[in-house]
XYZ file of C-alpha atoms in Angstrom:
264
model
C 17.523 66.245 20.406
C 18.621 67.727 16.855
C 20.616 64.335 16.610
C 17.506 62.227 17.276
C 15.704 64.662 14.640
C 18.366 64.101 12.004
C 18.277 60.207 12.295
C 14.352 60.084 12.009
C 14.335 62.257 9.093
C 17.360 60.143 7.451
C 15.356 56.973 8.064
C 12.010 58.213 6.630
C 14.056 59.321 3.431
C 15.607 56.140 3.230
C 12.214 54.503 4.115
C 10.613 56.406 0.990
C 13.542 55.802 -1.337
C 13.364 52.084 -1.008
C 9.543 51.981 -1.088
C 9.732 54.249 -4.514
C 12.430 51.821 -5.831
C 10.150 48.803 -4.963
C 7.104 50.255 -6.547
C 8.871 51.273 -9.543
C 10.446 47.728 -10.304
C 7.039 46.250 -9.893
C 5.622 48.564 -12.305
C 8.106 47.718 -14.617
C 7.604 43.991 -14.270
C 3.879 44.307 -14.776
C 3.983 46.515 -17.979
C 7.035 44.530 -19.442
C 4.928 41.391 -19.378
C 2.458 42.944 -21.982
C 5.281 45.122 -23.769
C 4.422 45.719 -27.325
C 7.240 45.234 -29.828
C 8.898 48.651 -30.663
C 12.313 49.755 -31.182
C 15.135 49.309 -33.839
C 15.392 46.064 -35.695
C 18.117 44.231 -37.170
C 16.133 41.246 -38.411
C 12.786 40.014 -39.210
C 10.223 37.647 -37.472
C 8.000 35.396 -39.864
C 5.374 33.890 -37.564
C 3.644 30.734 -38.904
C 0.269 29.828 -36.987
C -1.182 26.588 -37.704
C -4.818 26.632 -36.786
C -8.538 25.445 -37.439
C -12.129 26.769 -37.233
C -12.815 23.019 -35.997
C -10.464 23.772 -32.911
C -11.676 25.049 -29.822
C -8.550 26.072 -28.540
C -7.652 28.117 -31.703
C -9.609 31.476 -31.578
C -7.227 32.802 -28.708
C -4.198 31.891 -30.839
C -6.122 33.684 -33.919
C -6.950 36.421 -31.736
C -3.366 36.990 -30.284
C -1.935 37.057 -33.851
C -4.136 39.843 -35.107
C -3.059 41.767 -31.930
C 0.625 41.249 -33.045
C -0.151 42.234 -36.444
C -1.912 45.578 -35.185
C 1.459 46.136 -33.386
C 3.799 45.364 -35.555
C 2.030 46.766 -38.821
C 5.048 48.598 -39.953
C 7.745 46.293 -38.977
C 9.323 43.207 -40.266
C 6.965 40.827 -38.381
C 5.361 38.807 -41.137
C 2.134 36.688 -40.135
C 1.089 33.425 -41.790
C -1.858 31.479 -40.840
C -2.281 28.107 -42.172
C -5.647 26.406 -41.724
C -4.783 22.635 -41.548
C -7.571 20.036 -42.777
C -7.400 17.426 -40.226
C -9.897 18.769 -37.931
C -12.418 18.785 -40.809
C -13.618 15.241 -40.150
C -14.907 16.132 -36.756
C -18.038 17.821 -37.902
C -16.937 21.489 -39.664
C -14.992 21.906 -42.701
C -12.755 25.016 -42.555
C -13.243 26.754 -45.820
C -9.351 28.109 -45.591
C -8.103 24.689 -44.935
C -5.880 22.810 -47.204
C -3.817 19.347 -46.915
C -0.764 21.371 -47.783
C -0.860 23.186 -44.888
C -1.076 20.004 -42.893
C 1.829 18.811 -44.921
C 4.033 21.809 -44.187
C 3.293 21.262 -40.289
C 4.303 17.726 -40.655
C 7.632 19.013 -42.342
C 8.332 21.160 -39.367
C 7.802 18.330 -37.053
C 10.608 16.812 -39.027
C 12.841 19.568 -38.779
C 11.968 20.274 -35.014
C 12.018 17.158 -34.083
C 8.617 16.833 -33.024
C 6.909 13.667 -32.080
C 3.480 14.735 -33.108
C 1.938 18.051 -34.232
C -1.094 19.944 -32.637
C -3.160 23.326 -32.878
C -2.571 25.978 -32.405
C 0.907 25.519 -32.942
C 3.192 28.769 -33.906
C 6.501 28.205 -35.708
C 8.989 31.623 -35.590
C 11.437 31.847 -37.921
C 11.378 27.910 -38.637
C 13.542 27.699 -35.595
C 11.218 27.758 -32.617
C 7.839 26.202 -31.850
C 4.988 27.123 -29.219
C 1.482 26.779 -28.340
C -0.068 29.378 -30.096
C -1.731 31.065 -27.419
C 1.641 31.554 -25.202
C 1.342 35.145 -25.394
C 4.579 35.911 -23.567
C 6.824 33.072 -25.140
C 5.695 34.405 -28.652
C 6.346 38.253 -27.623
C 9.845 36.946 -26.549
C 10.595 34.971 -29.583
C 9.507 37.680 -31.779
C 11.815 40.245 -30.195
C 14.669 37.878 -30.098
C 14.235 37.187 -33.767
C 14.096 41.213 -34.543
C 17.261 41.552 -32.794
C 19.184 38.914 -34.612
C 21.039 40.459 -37.503
C 19.966 39.076 -40.792
C 22.749 38.503 -43.502
C 20.705 38.021 -46.732
C 18.419 40.493 -48.346
C 15.371 39.549 -50.229
C 13.258 41.527 -52.380
C 10.450 40.662 -54.283
C 8.748 42.806 -56.841
C 5.040 42.137 -58.096
C 5.016 43.289 -61.554
C 1.641 42.924 -62.837
C -1.738 40.874 -62.571
C -3.047 39.464 -65.816
C -5.943 37.031 -66.275
C -5.739 36.257 -62.371
C -2.213 35.485 -62.546
C 0.357 37.510 -60.678
C 3.730 37.994 -62.384
C 6.488 38.888 -59.971
C 10.388 39.179 -59.879
C 13.022 38.495 -57.201
C 16.483 39.248 -56.158
C 18.515 37.637 -53.459
C 21.737 39.133 -52.116
C 23.950 37.369 -51.596
C 22.934 34.729 -54.128
C 20.361 31.928 -52.818
C 22.580 28.794 -52.665
C 20.862 25.961 -51.624
C 17.380 27.480 -50.149
C 13.732 27.665 -51.329
C 11.798 30.756 -51.904
C 8.501 30.560 -50.808
C 5.554 32.972 -51.633
C 2.584 33.107 -49.804
C -0.484 34.629 -50.846
C -2.245 36.303 -47.928
C -5.876 37.219 -47.252
C -5.521 40.058 -44.785
C -8.720 39.735 -43.011
C -11.697 36.932 -42.892
C -14.727 35.838 -40.932
C -16.708 33.106 -40.635
C -19.944 32.035 -38.900
C -19.162 28.244 -37.702
C -22.391 26.188 -37.399
C -20.817 22.917 -36.518
C -18.018 21.320 -34.650
C -16.455 22.430 -31.216
C -16.785 26.230 -32.369
C -20.302 25.911 -33.383
C -22.276 29.258 -33.081
C -19.401 31.341 -32.834
C -18.284 33.849 -35.533
C -14.546 33.795 -35.798
C -12.377 36.220 -37.124
C -8.939 35.723 -39.016
C -6.001 37.493 -40.062
C -3.257 36.826 -42.299
C -4.663 33.619 -43.696
C -2.590 31.815 -46.280
C -4.721 31.204 -49.525
C -1.838 29.997 -51.680
C 1.942 28.726 -51.077
C 4.508 28.379 -53.769
C 7.697 27.099 -53.393
C 10.860 27.649 -55.866
C 14.394 26.102 -55.623
C 16.768 28.830 -56.221
C 19.823 26.426 -56.747
C 22.286 29.581 -56.442
C 20.329 31.936 -58.721
C 20.280 35.564 -57.010
C 17.455 36.885 -59.609
C 14.480 35.395 -61.100
C 10.888 35.555 -62.163
C 7.620 33.653 -60.952
C 3.992 33.485 -61.976
C 1.338 32.642 -59.285
C -2.533 32.046 -59.828
C -4.106 34.183 -57.546
C -7.361 32.581 -55.576
C -10.547 33.524 -57.221
C -13.331 35.319 -55.970
C -11.063 37.565 -53.628
C -10.368 41.209 -54.500
C -6.663 41.729 -54.957
C -6.842 44.811 -52.443
C -7.539 42.214 -49.645
C -4.551 40.384 -50.753
C -0.790 40.622 -50.248
C 2.531 38.784 -51.001
C 4.628 37.565 -48.139
C 7.939 35.885 -49.232
C 10.692 34.082 -47.448
C 14.041 32.016 -48.080
C 13.738 28.864 -46.337
C 16.862 26.260 -45.913
C 15.676 23.009 -46.852
C 18.105 21.352 -44.835
C 16.768 22.454 -41.361
C 13.762 24.710 -42.036
C 15.407 27.920 -40.871
C 14.396 30.744 -42.588
C 17.196 33.454 -43.183
C 15.093 36.388 -45.155
C 11.612 37.698 -45.646
C 9.759 40.653 -47.001
C 6.048 41.540 -47.879
C 4.789 43.471 -51.016
C 1.403 44.832 -51.974
C -0.337 43.476 -55.021
C -0.551 46.007 -57.752
C -4.242 47.055 -58.532
C -4.767 48.538 -61.864
C-alpha cells in the first residue's frame, strides 16, 4: 500500500511540475510578444518612417512609432517621420509633406533593391525595410540593431541660434571617410484635424516629424561646422536635432546621435 501511495504522490508531483513548466513557457511567449526594448545597448537604431496624412493605413504606424518613442526615451533609438507628398493629389495636402522626403524614399528603393515604394514604410539603420505597422518585426529589428556593436562615434553640438539659424559643430571618430552627415530638424509632437481624403474627419497625432533634412559630404574630415535654417513658426523648445552618418554607396547608417537645440 505504501508503495502504491509513493507512486501516486510522485506522479502528482511530476504532473504539477510539467504543468507549471508549460504555463511558464506560455506566459513568457505571450509577454515576449510585446516585450519592451530595455537593457544594455552596444549600438543604435535609426527608425525612418515614411507616412502621410492622406493614407488611411498610416495612423497605426504613427501610433506604433509614438509608442516606441515613449518606451525608448533614454535609449539610442532615433525616430524620424517623413511625410511624403505623393498622397497630396488624392484630396488632402499634408502640411508636413515634402517632395524631398519622397525622393529620400525613392533613394531607399534603389539601395534596398525594391521595385516600388509604399506607405507606411519603415527603414531601420538604412539596412532593413518593413511595413510600418508590423510591431513585432519592428521591435526585432530595433533590438538587433541595438545589439550590433557600433565602431564609429558621432558627436554633434548645437552651439547657438541666431536669426532663425542653428550653428552646430560635429566630430566623427574615426574620420568620416566616404560618408554623408545628415542632420534632421525634428518637431517632437504635432496634431492635425484632417478634413478631406482617406482620413477625413480624424484628428491625427504625430511624433518626431522631420521638418528639414540637410546633408553634408564629409570627404574624410573628422570635424566641421554647419549652419541650418530652422523652420519658421515653431518654438525652438518643440524641436530637436537628430544626426547620423550614412554611406552613400549602400545607404547603411553607421552612427547616430541627437541633441537639444539651445534656448536662450
